Coordinates of C-alpha atoms in Angstrom, one line a residue:
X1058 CA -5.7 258.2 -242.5
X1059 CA -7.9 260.5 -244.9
X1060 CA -7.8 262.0 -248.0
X1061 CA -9.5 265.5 -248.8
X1062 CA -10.4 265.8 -252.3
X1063 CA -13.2 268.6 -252.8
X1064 CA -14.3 271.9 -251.0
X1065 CA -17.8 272.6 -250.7
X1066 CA -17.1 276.9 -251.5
X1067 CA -18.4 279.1 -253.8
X1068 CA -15.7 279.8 -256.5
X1069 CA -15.8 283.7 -257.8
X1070 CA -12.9 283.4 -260.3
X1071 CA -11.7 280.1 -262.0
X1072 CA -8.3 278.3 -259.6
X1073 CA -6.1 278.4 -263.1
X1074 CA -2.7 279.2 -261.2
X1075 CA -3.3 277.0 -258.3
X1076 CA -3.9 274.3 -261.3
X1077 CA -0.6 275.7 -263.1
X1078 CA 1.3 275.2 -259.7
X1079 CA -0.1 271.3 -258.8
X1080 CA 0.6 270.9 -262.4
X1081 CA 4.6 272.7 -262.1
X1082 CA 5.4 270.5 -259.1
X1083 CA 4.6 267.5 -260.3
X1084 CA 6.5 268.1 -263.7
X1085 CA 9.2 269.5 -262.0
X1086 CA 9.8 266.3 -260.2
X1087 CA 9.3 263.7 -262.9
X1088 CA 12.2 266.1 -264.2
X1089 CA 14.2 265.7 -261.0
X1090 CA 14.0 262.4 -261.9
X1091 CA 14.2 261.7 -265.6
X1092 CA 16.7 264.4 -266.3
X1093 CA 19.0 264.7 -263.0
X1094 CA 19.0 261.1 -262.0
X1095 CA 19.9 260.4 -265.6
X1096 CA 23.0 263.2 -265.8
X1097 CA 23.9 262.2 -262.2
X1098 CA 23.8 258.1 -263.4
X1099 CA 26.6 259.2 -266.6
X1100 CA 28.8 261.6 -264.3
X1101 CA 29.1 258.7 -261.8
X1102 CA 29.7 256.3 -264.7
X1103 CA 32.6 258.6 -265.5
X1104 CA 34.2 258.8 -262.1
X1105 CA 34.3 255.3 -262.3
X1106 CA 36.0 255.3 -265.3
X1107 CA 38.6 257.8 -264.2
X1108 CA 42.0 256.2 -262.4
X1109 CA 41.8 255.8 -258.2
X1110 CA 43.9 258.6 -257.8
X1111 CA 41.5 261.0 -259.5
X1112 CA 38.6 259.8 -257.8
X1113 CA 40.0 259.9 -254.8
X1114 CA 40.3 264.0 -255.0
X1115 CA 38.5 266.3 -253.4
X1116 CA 36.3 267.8 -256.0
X1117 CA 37.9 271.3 -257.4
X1118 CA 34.6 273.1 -257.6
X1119 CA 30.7 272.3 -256.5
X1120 CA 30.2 271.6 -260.1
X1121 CA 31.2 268.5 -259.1
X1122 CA 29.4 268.2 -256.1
X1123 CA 26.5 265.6 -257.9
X1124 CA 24.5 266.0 -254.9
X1125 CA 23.2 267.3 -251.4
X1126 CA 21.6 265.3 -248.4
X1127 CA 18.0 266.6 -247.3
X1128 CA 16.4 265.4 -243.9
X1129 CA 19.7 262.9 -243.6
X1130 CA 17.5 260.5 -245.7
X1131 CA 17.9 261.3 -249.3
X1132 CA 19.7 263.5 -252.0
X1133 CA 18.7 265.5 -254.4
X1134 CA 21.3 264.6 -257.5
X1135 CA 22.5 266.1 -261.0
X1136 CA 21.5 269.8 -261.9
X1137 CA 18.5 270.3 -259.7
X1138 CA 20.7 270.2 -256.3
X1139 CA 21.8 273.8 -257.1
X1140 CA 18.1 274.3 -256.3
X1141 CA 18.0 272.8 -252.9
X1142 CA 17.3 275.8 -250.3
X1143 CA 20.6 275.8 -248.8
X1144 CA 22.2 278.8 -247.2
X1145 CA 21.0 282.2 -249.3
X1146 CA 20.7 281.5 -252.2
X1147 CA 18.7 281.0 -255.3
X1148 CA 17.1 278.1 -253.2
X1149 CA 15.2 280.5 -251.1
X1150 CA 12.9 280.9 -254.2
X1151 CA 12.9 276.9 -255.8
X1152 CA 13.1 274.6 -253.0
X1153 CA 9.4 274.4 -253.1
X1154 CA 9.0 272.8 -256.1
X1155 CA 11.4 269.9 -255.1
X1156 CA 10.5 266.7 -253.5
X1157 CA 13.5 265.0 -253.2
X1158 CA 14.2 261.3 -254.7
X1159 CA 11.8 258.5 -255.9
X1160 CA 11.1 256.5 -252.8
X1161 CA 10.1 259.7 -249.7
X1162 CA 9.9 261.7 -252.4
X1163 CA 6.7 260.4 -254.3
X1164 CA 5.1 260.4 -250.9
X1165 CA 5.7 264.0 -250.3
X1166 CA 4.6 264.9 -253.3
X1167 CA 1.6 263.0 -252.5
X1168 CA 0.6 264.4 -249.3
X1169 CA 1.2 267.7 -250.5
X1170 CA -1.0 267.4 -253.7
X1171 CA -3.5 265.7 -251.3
X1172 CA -3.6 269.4 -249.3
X1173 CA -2.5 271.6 -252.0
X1174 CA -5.6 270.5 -254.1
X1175 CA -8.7 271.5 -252.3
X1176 CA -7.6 274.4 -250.3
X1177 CA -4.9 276.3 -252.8
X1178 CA -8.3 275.9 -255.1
X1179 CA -10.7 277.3 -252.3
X1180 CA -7.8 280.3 -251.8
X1181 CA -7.0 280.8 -255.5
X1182 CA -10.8 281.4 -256.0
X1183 CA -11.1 283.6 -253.6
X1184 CA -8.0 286.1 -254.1
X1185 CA -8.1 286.2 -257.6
X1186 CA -5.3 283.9 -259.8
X1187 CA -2.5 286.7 -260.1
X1188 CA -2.0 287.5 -256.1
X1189 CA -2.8 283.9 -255.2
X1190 CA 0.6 283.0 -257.0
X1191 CA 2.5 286.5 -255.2
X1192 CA 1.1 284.6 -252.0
X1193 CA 1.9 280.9 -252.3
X1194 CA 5.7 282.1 -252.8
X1195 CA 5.8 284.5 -250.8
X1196 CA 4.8 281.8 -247.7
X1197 CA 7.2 279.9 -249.1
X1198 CA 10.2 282.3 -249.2
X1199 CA 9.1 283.1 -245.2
X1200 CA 9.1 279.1 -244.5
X1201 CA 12.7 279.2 -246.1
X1202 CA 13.9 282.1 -244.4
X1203 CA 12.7 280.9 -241.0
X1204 CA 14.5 277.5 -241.7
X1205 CA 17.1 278.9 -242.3
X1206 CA 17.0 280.9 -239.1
X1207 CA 16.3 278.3 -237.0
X1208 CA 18.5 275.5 -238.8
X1209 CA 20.0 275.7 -241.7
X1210 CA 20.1 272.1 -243.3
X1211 CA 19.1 271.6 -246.4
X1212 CA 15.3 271.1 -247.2
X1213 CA 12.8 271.0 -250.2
X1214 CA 9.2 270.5 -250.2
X1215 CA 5.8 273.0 -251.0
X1216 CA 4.9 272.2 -247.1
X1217 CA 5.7 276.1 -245.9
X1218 CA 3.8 277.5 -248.5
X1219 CA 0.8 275.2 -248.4
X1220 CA 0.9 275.6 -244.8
X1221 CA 0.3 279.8 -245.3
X1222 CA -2.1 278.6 -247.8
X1223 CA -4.1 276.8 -245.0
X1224 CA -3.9 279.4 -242.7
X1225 CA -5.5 281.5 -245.0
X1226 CA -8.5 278.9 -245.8
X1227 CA -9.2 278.5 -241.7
X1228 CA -9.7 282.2 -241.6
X1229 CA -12.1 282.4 -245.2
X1230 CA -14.0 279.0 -245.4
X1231 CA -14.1 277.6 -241.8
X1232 CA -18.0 276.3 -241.7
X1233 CA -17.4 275.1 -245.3
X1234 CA -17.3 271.5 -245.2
X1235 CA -14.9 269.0 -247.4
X1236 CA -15.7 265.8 -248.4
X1237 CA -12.7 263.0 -247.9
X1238 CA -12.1 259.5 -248.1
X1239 CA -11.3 257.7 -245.0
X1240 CA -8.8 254.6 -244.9
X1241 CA -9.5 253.8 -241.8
X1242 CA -11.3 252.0 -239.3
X1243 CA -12.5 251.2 -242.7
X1244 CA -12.7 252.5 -246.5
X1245 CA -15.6 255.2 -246.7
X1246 CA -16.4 259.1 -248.1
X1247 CA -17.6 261.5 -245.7
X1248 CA -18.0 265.6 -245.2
X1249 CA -16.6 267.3 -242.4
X1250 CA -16.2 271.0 -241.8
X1251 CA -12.9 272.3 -243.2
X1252 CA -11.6 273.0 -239.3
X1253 CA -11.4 269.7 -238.7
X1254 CA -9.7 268.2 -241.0
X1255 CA -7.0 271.4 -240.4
X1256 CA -6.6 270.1 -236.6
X1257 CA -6.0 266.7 -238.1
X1258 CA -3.4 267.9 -240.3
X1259 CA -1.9 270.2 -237.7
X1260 CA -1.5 267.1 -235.1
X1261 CA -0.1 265.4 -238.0
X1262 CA 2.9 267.9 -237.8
X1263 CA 3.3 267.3 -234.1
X1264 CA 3.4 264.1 -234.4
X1265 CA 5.6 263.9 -237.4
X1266 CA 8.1 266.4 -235.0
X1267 CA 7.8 264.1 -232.0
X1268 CA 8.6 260.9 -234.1
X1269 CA 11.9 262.4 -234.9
X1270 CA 11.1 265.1 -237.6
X1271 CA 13.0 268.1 -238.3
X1272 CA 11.3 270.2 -235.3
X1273 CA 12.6 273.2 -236.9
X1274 CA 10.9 272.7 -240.1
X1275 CA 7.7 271.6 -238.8
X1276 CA 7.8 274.9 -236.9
X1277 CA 8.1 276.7 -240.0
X1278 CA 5.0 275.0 -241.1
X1279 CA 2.8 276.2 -237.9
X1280 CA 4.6 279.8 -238.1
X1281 CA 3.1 279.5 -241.7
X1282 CA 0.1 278.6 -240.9
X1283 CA -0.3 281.7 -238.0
X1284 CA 0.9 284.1 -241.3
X1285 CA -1.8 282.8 -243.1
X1286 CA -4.5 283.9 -240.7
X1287 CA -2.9 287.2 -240.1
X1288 CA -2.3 287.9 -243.6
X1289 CA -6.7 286.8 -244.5
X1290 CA -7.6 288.6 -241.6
X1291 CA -5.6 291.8 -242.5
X1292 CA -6.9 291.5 -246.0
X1293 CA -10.5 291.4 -244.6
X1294 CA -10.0 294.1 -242.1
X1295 CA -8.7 296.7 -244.7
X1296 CA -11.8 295.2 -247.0
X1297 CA -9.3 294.1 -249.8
X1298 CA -11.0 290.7 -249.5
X1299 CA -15.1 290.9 -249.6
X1300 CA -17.1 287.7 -248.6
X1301 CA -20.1 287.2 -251.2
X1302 CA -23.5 285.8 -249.9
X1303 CA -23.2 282.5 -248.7
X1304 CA -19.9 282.9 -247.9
X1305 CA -19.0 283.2 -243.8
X1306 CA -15.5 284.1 -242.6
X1307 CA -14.0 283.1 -238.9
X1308 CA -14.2 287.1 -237.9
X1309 CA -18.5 286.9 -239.4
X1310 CA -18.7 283.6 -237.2
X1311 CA -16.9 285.4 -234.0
X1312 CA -19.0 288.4 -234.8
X1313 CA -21.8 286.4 -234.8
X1314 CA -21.0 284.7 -231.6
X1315 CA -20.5 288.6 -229.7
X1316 CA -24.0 289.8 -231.4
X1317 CA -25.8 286.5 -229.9
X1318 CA -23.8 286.7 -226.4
X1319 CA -25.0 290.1 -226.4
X1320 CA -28.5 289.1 -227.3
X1321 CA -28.5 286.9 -224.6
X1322 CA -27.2 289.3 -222.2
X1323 CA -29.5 291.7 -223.0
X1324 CA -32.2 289.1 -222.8
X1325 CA -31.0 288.2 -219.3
X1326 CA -30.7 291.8 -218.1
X1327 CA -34.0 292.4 -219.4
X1328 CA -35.5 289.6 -217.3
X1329 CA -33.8 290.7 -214.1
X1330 CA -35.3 293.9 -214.6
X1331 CA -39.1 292.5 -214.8
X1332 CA -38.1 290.4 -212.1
X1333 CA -37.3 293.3 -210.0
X1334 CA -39.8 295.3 -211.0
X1335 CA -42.5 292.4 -209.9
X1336 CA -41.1 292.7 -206.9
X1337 CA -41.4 295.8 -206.4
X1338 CA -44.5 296.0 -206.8
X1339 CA -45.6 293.2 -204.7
X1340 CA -43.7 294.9 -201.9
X1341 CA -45.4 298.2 -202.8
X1342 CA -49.0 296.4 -202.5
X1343 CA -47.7 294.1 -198.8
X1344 CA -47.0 297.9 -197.9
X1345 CA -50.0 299.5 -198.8
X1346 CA -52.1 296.7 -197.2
X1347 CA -50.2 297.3 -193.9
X1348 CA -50.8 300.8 -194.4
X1349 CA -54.2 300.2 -194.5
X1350 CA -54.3 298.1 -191.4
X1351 CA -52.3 300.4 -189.4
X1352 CA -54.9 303.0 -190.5
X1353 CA -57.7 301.1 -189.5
X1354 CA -56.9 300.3 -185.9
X1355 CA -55.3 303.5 -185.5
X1356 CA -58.8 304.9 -186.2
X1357 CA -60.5 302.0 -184.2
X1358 CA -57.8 303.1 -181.3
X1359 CA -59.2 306.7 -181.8
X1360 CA -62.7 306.1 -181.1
X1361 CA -64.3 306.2 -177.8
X1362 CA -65.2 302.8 -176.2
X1363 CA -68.4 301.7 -175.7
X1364 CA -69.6 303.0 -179.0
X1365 CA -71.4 301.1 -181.8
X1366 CA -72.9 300.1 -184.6
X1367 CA -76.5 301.4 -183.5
X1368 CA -75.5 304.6 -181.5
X1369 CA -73.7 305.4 -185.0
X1370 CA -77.5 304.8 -186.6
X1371 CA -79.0 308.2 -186.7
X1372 CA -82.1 308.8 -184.8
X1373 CA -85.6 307.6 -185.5
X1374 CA -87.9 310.3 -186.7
X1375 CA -91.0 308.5 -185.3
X1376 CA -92.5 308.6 -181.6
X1377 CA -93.5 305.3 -180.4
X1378 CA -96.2 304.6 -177.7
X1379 CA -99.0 302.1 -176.2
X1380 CA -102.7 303.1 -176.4
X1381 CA -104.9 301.9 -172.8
X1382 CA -105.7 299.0 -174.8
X1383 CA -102.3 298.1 -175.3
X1384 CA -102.5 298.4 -178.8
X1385 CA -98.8 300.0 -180.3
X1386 CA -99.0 303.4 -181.8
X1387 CA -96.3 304.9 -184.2
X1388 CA -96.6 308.9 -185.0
X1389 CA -94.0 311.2 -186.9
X1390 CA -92.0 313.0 -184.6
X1391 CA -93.8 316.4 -185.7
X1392 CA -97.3 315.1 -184.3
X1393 CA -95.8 314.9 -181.0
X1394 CA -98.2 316.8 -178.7
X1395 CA -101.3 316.5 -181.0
X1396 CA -104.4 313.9 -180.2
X1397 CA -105.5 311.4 -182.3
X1398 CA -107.6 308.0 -182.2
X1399 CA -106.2 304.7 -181.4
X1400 CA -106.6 302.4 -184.8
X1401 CA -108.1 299.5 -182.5
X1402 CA -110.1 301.5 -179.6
X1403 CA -111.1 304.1 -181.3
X1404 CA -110.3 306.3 -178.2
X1405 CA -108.5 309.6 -178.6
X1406 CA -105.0 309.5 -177.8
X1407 CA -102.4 312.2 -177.2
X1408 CA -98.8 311.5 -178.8
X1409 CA -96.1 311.9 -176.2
X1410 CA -93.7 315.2 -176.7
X1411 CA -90.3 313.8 -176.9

C-alpha cells in the first residue's frame, strides 16, 4: 500500500481548477451526506407514519424513488440519486462528483483524492487551468458513455476521469519522480519515477476486476487511461502542448532511444567498415609479398645455371703476373705489352698482352 502525495514537475501556470475540483468533490459529498441522508432520514420517517396500505404501494412517480443501488453494495439516497449516471441522462455529466454513502464511500473518495492530487496538479499545470477542466469532464463523460455501453448499472465515482487524467501524466512527466509514503513492509517516504507508481495503480484495477469488481467499469478506467495518452500525444504532435527545458515527454525519451540506437548502429557499422578495410589491406600486402616471391624465382628460373655471384663481377682492369724471381706483379690493363722492372729484382720485365 502507498500513498503519492507530491510531483517532482515544473509548474508553468498555477493548478487553481484542479484545486477547485478536489475541493467540489469533497464538498459535494459531505452534501450527499448532510443534506440527502438527512431529507432521505424525514421522507422515510413519513412512510412510516403513513397507514400499511399506503406504504405498501408502488410509488406513483420516481419522486418517490428515495434511492438507487450502485456496485450492489450501497445507495445513493434523497435528492442527489437523480444524479447517479444511470441510463442517459443528466448523470452522464455528475456522476463524477458522487462517491456514494459514508462507509465505501469515504474510501473512494480517498483513493481518488490520493491520485487526483498529484497528477490532476502535474496535468492542470501543464494545460493551462481553463482546458484542464474541458478535459477532466470530458474523460469523464467518455468513462460514462462506455459504461453505459458495456453495462448499464448504475455507478458514481471521478475514477474515469482521473484515469484520462493519468494517461495524460504517463505521456508528459514519465521520468519525473513522486515522492509517496509506503504502509508496507513497513511505514517509510520514498521517490520513484511517476511510471511506476502508474503500473502499481493500473494492477490495482486488475486486481480489483479479478476480486469481483465491476469488470466493465474497470475497463472504462484502462480505455481512459489509453485516451489520455492519445489525446497528450496528439496535443504534442500538433505542437498545442510545448515541453519547457527540463521538461522530457515519453515521445523526447523514445526519440531519444531511436537517436542513440542509431548512434550505436552507426558506431557499429563504422567499425565493420575499418575492420574490413584492415583486412583488406593486410590481404593486399600477403599478395604483394607473394607477388614479389613469384617474381623473384621466376627471374631466378630465367637465368642460366651455373652462373654467379663472381661471373656477374665485371672484369678486372689489371694484368696480373710472376717476375723470375717469383716476386707478383700487378699492371693496368693498358701497360700490357710494355717492359718494366720487377720492384724486388730490379730486372726488366715485359707485362703479358691479355
Amino acid at each position: 500500500m502507498f500513498i503519492p502525495y507530491a510531483v517532482d514537475a515544473p509548474f508553468d501556470h498555477r493548478p487553481v481548477v484542479s484545486w477547485l475540483v478536489l475541493l467540489g468533490i469533497i464538498l459535494v459529498f459531505v452534501l450527499q451526506l448532510v443534506i440527502s441522508e438527512k431529507q432521505a432520514a424525514e421522507k422515510s420517517k413519513k412512510v412510516s407514519e403513513r397507514p400499511i396500505e399506503e406504504v405498501l404501494k408502488v410509488p406513483a412517480s420516481e419522486e418517490e424513488v428515495t434511492g438507487k443501488q450502485v456496485d450492489k453494495k450501497q445507495t445513493v439516497r434523497g435528492p442527489m440519486a437523480r444524479f447517479v449516471l444511470d441510463g442517459w441522462g443528466i448523470g452522464l455529466f455528475t456522476y463524477i462528483w458522487l462517491h456514494g454513502g459514508v462507509a465505501k464511500g469515504v474510501v473512494r473518495l480517498i483513493g481518488n483524492l490520493i491520485f487526483l492530487l498529484p497528477f490532476g496538479n502535474a496535468v492542470c499545470s501543464k494545460l493551462g487551468n481553463k482546458l484542464y477542466l474541458l478535459v477532466y469532464l470530458g474523460f469523464g463523460l467518455l468513462a460514462g458513455v462506455i459504461h453505459l455501453i458495456f453495462d448499464g448499472d448504475a455507478a458514481i465515482g471521478a475514477c474515469g476521469a482521473i484515469s484520462g487524467v493519468v494517461g495524460m501524466y504517463i505521456v508528459l512527466f514519465p521520468e519525473n519522480s513522486i515522492n509517496c509514503f509506503f504502509l508496507l513492509p513497513r511505514p517509510m517516504a520514498a521517490s520513484i519515477s511517476g511510471y511506476w507508481v502508474v503500473l502499481l495503480w493500473f494492477i490495482f484495477d486488475l486486481l480489483e476486476v479479478g476480486t469481483g469488481g465491476q469488470s466493465t467499469t474497470y475497463c472504462a478506467h484502462i480505455l481512459c487511461v489509453g485516451a489520455g495518452v492519445g489525446l497528450a500525444v496528439l496535443m504534442l504532435k500538433k505542437k498545442w502542448l510545448v515541453m519547457e527545458r527540463g521538461e522530457k515527454s515519453i515521445l523526447q525519451m523514445l526519440s531519444r532511444e531511436e537517436k542513440e540506437e542509431e548512434k550505436e548502429k552507426k558506431e557499429k557499422e563504422k567499425e565493420e567498415e575499418e575492420e574490413e578495410k584492415e583486412g583488406e589491406k593486410e590481404e593486399r600486402k600477403d599478395s604483394e609479398a607473394v607477388e614479389k616471391r613469384q617474381e623473384r624465382a621466376d627471374k631466378e628460373k630465367a637465368e642460366p645455371k651455373g652462373t654467379s655471384a663472381e661471373a656477374k663481377k665485371p672484369e678486372d682492369d689489371f694484368i696480373r703476373f710472376r717476375c723470375e724471381c717469383g716476386h707478383r706483379i700487378k699492371v693496368h690493363k693498358k701497360n700490357a705489352g710494355k717492359a718494366g722492372r720487377c720492384p724486388k729484382c730490379l730486372r726488366w720485365v715485359e707485362a703479358p698482352r691479355k
